[in-house]
Amino acid sequence: MSESKAMILGASGPILTADEIALYRNERPWGFILFARNIQETSQISDLVAAMRDSVGRPDAPVLIDQEGGRVQRIRPPLVEKYPSAAELGALYRQNPEKGLRAAWLLSRLHAFDLMKVGVNVDCLPVLDVPVEGASNVIGDRAYGFDPVVVGELGKAAAEGLKAGGMLPVMKHIPGHGRGMADSHHELPVVTASREELEGHDFVPFKMLKNELMAMSAHIVFTAIDPDQPATTSGKVIEDVIRGQIGFDGLLMSDDTSMNALKGTIGERARRIAGGGCDIILHCNGVMEEMKAVVEEARPLSGEALRRALVVESGFGRADAADEIALRQEFWGFLSVS
């Protein structure tokens, strides 16, 4: 474990190339992430995940995916069911809070059934961003709603459902992407809200879930805290807000290094991510030249980052005994009457 580098890498397709295997073997990423381009059929996903772990010689290496439901669902029908968005769960909550919370837990428990079968053990869920009027649709219906406390409650239920299935959640996008007026995949959102507004709204769900083991950063500038750097690369935001105000002491990974909210070459971005205080550099697109630039900047896990990574690894549990068919029927029963 101590040899692992502080990075999570993607792959270019459904089967690892010889170059990818060599890179992973030599550079030893701590974990991996899957996208739609890596998905063909169930047995192929299992084989890919096993090959990733084999390349680093760690059968417990974290393998992540964004399997939220709605428009962010990397594994889709016919391999798994088409699941509803967070906004649909939020609408159910507004009708009946108890049913909404149960549905959020159930959806995550169903994700765990689907994902654990193919060896994926981390779901980048829940989305704890709280949109405001006029914000970019990059979050949109991925959010549970506009009330920070409701978002936190539903997010907590979602996180618990994953853990009941033996998986771990990743909160995103800390300390909050809801006010972004631009899509951070393409440009850098700048948020001018006061510190007081942010503390009373955007940061609330993250504070409610501050004891979770992993979180993903937001590529957003908060001018009230650091007008020069997005949260992902800002020592001020990470130390003062994420570690301080919010009180999150878990493993902090960057959002994707290749997103164009970040400026400079991939290597420069990775260097700033590592230098700003993120524990792990996340690079998703599987482009070999970009991955080579990231591995040049990623350091071996050590100190607090290593401690947090070890806590994550010890946090994977056995799935609770559960009747999958009954839970699926219960979940879809909620949705059919909503």
Coordinates of C-alpha atoms in Angstrom, one line a residue:
M1 CA 0.0 0.0 0.0
S2 CA 2.8 2.4 0.9
E3 CA 4.0 2.1 -2.7
S4 CA 0.8 3.3 -4.2
K5 CA 0.8 6.8 -5.8
A6 CA -1.7 9.4 -4.9
M7 CA -3.8 9.1 -8.0
I8 CA -6.8 7.4 -9.5
L9 CA -6.7 6.7 -13.3
G10 CA -9.1 5.7 -16.0
A11 CA -8.6 3.4 -19.0
S12 CA -9.2 4.0 -22.7
G13 CA -11.6 1.1 -23.5
P14 CA -13.3 -2.1 -22.4
I15 CA -10.0 -4.1 -22.3
L16 CA -6.7 -2.9 -20.9
T17 CA -4.0 -2.3 -23.5
A18 CA -0.4 -3.5 -23.0
D19 CA 0.7 0.1 -22.5
E20 CA -2.0 0.7 -19.8
I21 CA -1.0 -2.5 -17.9
A22 CA 2.7 -1.4 -18.1
L23 CA 1.9 2.1 -16.8
Y24 CA -0.2 0.9 -14.0
R25 CA 2.3 -1.8 -13.0
N26 CA 5.2 0.7 -13.0
E27 CA 3.4 3.7 -11.5
R28 CA 0.9 2.0 -9.1
P29 CA -2.2 4.2 -8.9
W30 CA -4.1 3.8 -5.7
G31 CA -7.3 3.2 -7.6
F32 CA -9.2 3.3 -10.9
I33 CA -12.4 4.8 -12.4
L34 CA -14.7 3.4 -15.0
F35 CA -16.8 5.3 -17.6
A36 CA -19.3 4.3 -20.3
R37 CA -16.5 3.7 -22.8
N38 CA -15.3 0.9 -20.5
I39 CA -18.7 -0.9 -20.4
Q40 CA -19.9 -3.6 -22.8
E41 CA -21.3 -6.5 -20.8
T42 CA -21.3 -7.8 -17.3
S43 CA -18.5 -10.4 -17.6
Q44 CA -16.3 -7.9 -19.5
I45 CA -16.7 -5.4 -16.7
S46 CA -15.7 -8.0 -14.1
D47 CA -12.6 -9.0 -16.3
L48 CA -11.6 -5.3 -16.7
V49 CA -11.8 -4.6 -13.0
A50 CA -9.9 -7.8 -12.2
A51 CA -7.2 -6.8 -14.7
M52 CA -6.9 -3.3 -13.2
R53 CA -6.4 -4.8 -9.7
D54 CA -4.0 -7.4 -11.0
S55 CA -1.8 -4.7 -12.6
V56 CA -1.1 -3.2 -9.3
G57 CA -1.0 -6.4 -7.3
R58 CA -3.8 -5.3 -4.9
P59 CA -7.0 -7.3 -4.9
D60 CA -8.6 -4.6 -2.8
A61 CA -7.7 -1.6 -4.9
P62 CA -10.6 0.8 -5.1
V63 CA -12.5 0.9 -8.4
L64 CA -14.8 3.8 -8.7
I65 CA -17.8 4.7 -11.0
D66 CA -20.3 7.5 -11.3
Q67 CA -23.5 5.6 -11.0
E68 CA -26.0 8.1 -9.8
G69 CA -29.2 7.4 -11.8
G70 CA -30.8 9.8 -14.2
R71 CA -28.4 11.2 -16.8
V72 CA -25.3 10.2 -14.9
Q73 CA -25.4 6.4 -15.0
R74 CA -22.3 4.8 -16.6
I75 CA -23.7 1.2 -16.6
R76 CA -27.1 1.3 -18.4
P77 CA -29.8 -1.0 -19.6
P78 CA -29.9 -3.8 -20.5
L79 CA -27.1 -4.5 -18.1
V80 CA -28.9 -2.8 -15.2
E81 CA -32.2 -0.9 -14.8
K82 CA -32.6 2.7 -15.8
Y83 CA -32.7 4.5 -12.5
P84 CA -34.4 7.8 -11.6
S85 CA -32.5 11.0 -11.0
A86 CA -31.8 12.6 -7.5
A87 CA -34.4 15.2 -8.4
E88 CA -37.1 12.5 -8.7
L89 CA -36.2 11.2 -5.2
G90 CA -36.4 14.8 -3.9
A91 CA -39.9 15.1 -5.4
L92 CA -40.9 11.9 -3.6
Y93 CA -39.5 13.3 -0.4
R94 CA -41.5 16.5 -0.7
Q95 CA -44.7 14.3 -1.0
N96 CA -43.7 12.0 1.9
P97 CA -40.3 12.5 3.6
E98 CA -40.2 8.9 5.0
K99 CA -40.8 7.4 1.6
G100 CA -38.3 9.7 0.0
L101 CA -35.5 8.8 2.5
R102 CA -36.3 5.1 2.1
A103 CA -36.2 5.4 -1.7
A104 CA -32.8 7.1 -1.5
W105 CA -31.5 4.3 0.6
L106 CA -33.0 1.7 -1.6
L107 CA -31.6 3.1 -4.8
S108 CA -28.1 3.0 -3.4
R109 CA -28.6 -0.5 -2.1
L110 CA -29.7 -1.5 -5.7
H111 CA -26.6 0.2 -7.1
A112 CA -24.5 -1.9 -4.7
F113 CA -26.2 -5.1 -5.9
D114 CA -25.4 -4.1 -9.5
L115 CA -21.8 -2.9 -8.9
M116 CA -20.5 -5.4 -6.4
K117 CA -21.3 -8.2 -8.9
V118 CA -18.7 -6.8 -11.3
G119 CA -16.2 -5.9 -8.6
V120 CA -16.8 -2.1 -8.4
N121 CA -16.6 -1.0 -4.8
V122 CA -16.9 2.8 -4.8
D123 CA -19.8 4.8 -6.1
C124 CA -19.3 8.6 -6.6
L125 CA -22.5 9.4 -4.9
P126 CA -24.2 11.3 -3.2
V127 CA -24.3 14.6 -5.0
L128 CA -24.6 17.1 -2.2
D129 CA -24.6 20.2 -4.3
V130 CA -27.5 22.6 -3.7
P131 CA -28.5 24.5 -6.9
V132 CA -29.6 28.1 -6.9
E133 CA -31.9 29.8 -9.4
G134 CA -30.1 30.4 -12.7
A135 CA -27.2 27.9 -12.0
S136 CA -25.7 25.8 -14.8
N137 CA -27.6 22.6 -15.6
V138 CA -24.4 20.6 -15.0
I139 CA -25.8 19.8 -11.6
G140 CA -29.6 20.3 -12.3
D141 CA -31.6 17.2 -11.7
R142 CA -28.5 15.5 -10.3
A143 CA -29.3 17.4 -7.1
Y144 CA -31.9 16.2 -4.6
G145 CA -33.4 19.7 -4.3
F146 CA -33.0 23.3 -3.3
D147 CA -33.1 22.9 0.5
P148 CA -29.7 22.2 2.0
V149 CA -31.0 20.2 4.9
V150 CA -33.2 18.0 2.7
V151 CA -30.2 17.5 0.4
G152 CA -28.1 16.4 3.4
E153 CA -30.8 14.0 4.7
L154 CA -31.3 12.3 1.3
G155 CA -27.6 12.2 0.7
K156 CA -27.1 10.6 4.1
A157 CA -29.7 7.9 3.2
A158 CA -28.0 7.3 -0.1
A159 CA -24.6 6.9 1.5
E160 CA -26.0 4.5 4.1
G161 CA -27.5 2.4 1.3
L162 CA -24.2 2.0 -0.4
K163 CA -22.5 1.0 2.8
A164 CA -25.2 -1.6 3.6
G165 CA -24.2 -3.1 0.2
G166 CA -20.5 -3.3 1.1
M167 CA -19.5 -0.3 -0.9
L168 CA -18.2 3.2 0.0
P169 CA -19.7 6.5 -1.2
V170 CA -17.9 9.7 -2.4
M171 CA -19.5 13.0 -1.5
K172 CA -19.4 15.5 -4.3
H173 CA -18.6 18.2 -5.1
I174 CA -17.2 19.6 -1.9
P175 CA -17.6 22.4 -0.7
G176 CA -20.5 22.8 -3.2
H177 CA -21.1 23.2 -7.0
G178 CA -24.7 24.3 -6.8
R179 CA -24.0 28.0 -7.5
G180 CA -21.9 27.4 -10.5
M181 CA -23.2 29.5 -13.4
A182 CA -20.9 27.7 -15.9
D183 CA -20.3 24.0 -16.6
S184 CA -16.9 23.2 -15.1
H185 CA -16.3 20.5 -17.7
H186 CA -15.8 23.4 -20.2
E187 CA -15.0 26.6 -18.2
L188 CA -14.3 27.8 -14.7
P189 CA -17.3 28.8 -12.7
V190 CA -16.8 31.8 -10.4
V191 CA -19.0 32.2 -7.3
T192 CA -19.3 35.6 -5.7
A193 CA -21.6 34.7 -2.8
S194 CA -20.4 35.9 0.7
R195 CA -18.8 33.5 3.1
E196 CA -22.0 33.8 5.3
E197 CA -24.2 32.8 2.4
L198 CA -22.0 29.8 1.6
E199 CA -21.9 28.6 5.2
G200 CA -25.7 28.9 5.5
H201 CA -26.4 27.1 2.3
D202 CA -23.8 25.4 0.1
F203 CA -21.6 23.9 2.9
V204 CA -24.6 22.6 5.0
P205 CA -25.0 19.1 3.4
F206 CA -21.3 18.4 3.5
K207 CA -21.1 19.3 7.2
M208 CA -24.0 16.9 7.8
L209 CA -22.0 14.1 6.2
K210 CA -18.5 15.2 7.3
N211 CA -17.7 11.8 8.8
E212 CA -17.9 10.0 5.4
L213 CA -14.6 8.6 4.3
M214 CA -14.3 10.2 0.8
A215 CA -15.2 13.4 -1.0
M216 CA -14.5 14.9 -4.4
S217 CA -13.6 18.6 -4.8
A218 CA -15.4 21.3 -6.9
H219 CA -13.6 23.0 -9.7
I220 CA -15.1 26.4 -8.6
V221 CA -13.7 29.7 -7.5
F222 CA -15.2 31.1 -4.4
T223 CA -14.1 34.8 -4.4
A224 CA -15.0 35.3 -0.7
I225 CA -12.4 32.6 0.2
D226 CA -9.8 32.5 -2.6
P227 CA -10.3 34.7 -5.6
D228 CA -7.3 33.2 -7.4
Q229 CA -7.7 29.4 -7.3
P230 CA -10.6 27.0 -7.7
A231 CA -11.4 24.9 -4.6
T232 CA -9.6 21.9 -6.1
T233 CA -6.2 23.6 -6.1
S234 CA -6.8 26.1 -3.3
G235 CA -5.0 25.5 0.0
K236 CA -7.2 28.2 1.6
V237 CA -10.5 26.4 0.6
I238 CA -9.2 23.0 1.5
E239 CA -7.7 24.0 4.9
D240 CA -10.0 26.7 6.0
V241 CA -13.3 25.4 4.6
I242 CA -13.2 21.7 3.8
R243 CA -11.0 20.6 6.7
G244 CA -11.9 23.6 9.0
Q245 CA -15.4 24.9 8.6
I246 CA -16.9 21.7 7.3
G247 CA -14.7 19.4 9.4
F248 CA -14.1 16.8 6.8
D249 CA -11.1 14.7 7.6
G250 CA -11.6 11.9 5.0
L251 CA -9.8 11.3 1.8
L252 CA -10.2 14.2 -0.6
M253 CA -9.8 13.6 -4.3
S254 CA -9.9 16.2 -7.0
D255 CA -12.6 16.3 -9.6
D256 CA -11.2 15.2 -13.0
T257 CA -7.9 16.8 -13.9
S258 CA -8.8 17.0 -17.6
M259 CA -11.9 19.2 -17.1
N260 CA -11.3 22.6 -18.7
A261 CA -12.2 24.6 -15.6
L262 CA -8.6 24.0 -14.7
K263 CA -5.9 25.9 -16.6
G264 CA -2.5 24.9 -17.9
T265 CA -1.1 21.6 -19.1
I266 CA -2.3 18.3 -17.5
G267 CA 1.0 18.2 -15.7
E268 CA 0.6 21.7 -14.3
R269 CA -2.9 21.0 -13.2
A270 CA -1.8 17.8 -11.4
R271 CA 1.0 19.6 -9.7
R272 CA -1.4 22.3 -8.4
I273 CA -3.9 19.7 -7.2
A274 CA -1.1 17.9 -5.2
G275 CA 0.3 21.2 -4.0
G276 CA -3.1 22.6 -2.9
G277 CA -3.9 19.8 -0.4
C278 CA -6.0 17.2 -2.2
D279 CA -5.0 13.8 -1.1
I280 CA -5.6 12.1 -4.5
I281 CA -5.3 13.3 -8.1
L282 CA -8.2 12.0 -10.2
H283 CA -7.7 11.6 -14.0
C284 CA -10.5 10.1 -15.9
N285 CA -10.3 10.0 -19.7
G286 CA -7.7 7.2 -20.1
V287 CA -5.6 9.2 -22.6
M288 CA -2.1 7.8 -22.3
E289 CA -0.1 11.0 -22.9
E290 CA -2.2 12.8 -20.2
M291 CA -1.8 9.9 -17.8
K292 CA 1.9 10.0 -18.3
A293 CA 1.9 13.7 -17.3
V294 CA -0.2 12.9 -14.2
V295 CA 2.1 10.1 -13.0
E296 CA 5.1 12.5 -13.2
E297 CA 3.5 14.7 -10.7
A298 CA 1.8 12.2 -8.4
R299 CA 3.7 11.4 -5.2
P300 CA 3.7 8.2 -3.3
L301 CA 0.9 8.2 -0.7
S302 CA 2.4 9.3 2.6
G303 CA 1.5 11.2 5.8
E304 CA -2.1 12.2 6.3
A305 CA -3.1 11.2 2.8
L306 CA -1.8 7.6 3.4
R307 CA -3.5 7.5 6.8
R308 CA -6.8 8.5 5.1
A309 CA -6.4 6.0 2.3
L310 CA -5.8 3.2 4.8
V311 CA -9.0 4.2 6.7
V312 CA -10.8 4.0 3.4
E313 CA -9.4 0.5 2.6
S314 CA -10.4 -0.7 6.1
G315 CA -13.9 0.8 5.6
F316 CA -15.1 -1.6 2.9
G317 CA -17.6 -3.9 4.5
R318 CA -19.5 -7.1 3.9
A319 CA -22.9 -6.5 2.3
D320 CA -25.7 -6.9 4.8
A321 CA -28.0 -9.9 4.1
A322 CA -30.8 -8.7 1.9
D323 CA -33.4 -10.0 -0.5
E324 CA -32.6 -8.2 -3.8
I325 CA -35.9 -9.0 -5.5
A326 CA -37.9 -7.7 -2.6
L327 CA -35.9 -4.5 -2.4
R328 CA -36.3 -3.9 -6.1
Q329 CA -40.0 -4.4 -5.9
E330 CA -40.2 -2.0 -2.9
F331 CA -38.2 0.6 -4.7
W332 CA -40.1 0.6 -7.9
G333 CA -43.3 0.5 -5.9
F334 CA -42.4 3.9 -4.5
L335 CA -41.6 5.3 -7.9
S336 CA -44.7 4.0 -9.6
V337 CA -47.0 5.9 -7.3
S338 CA -45.0 9.1 -7.0

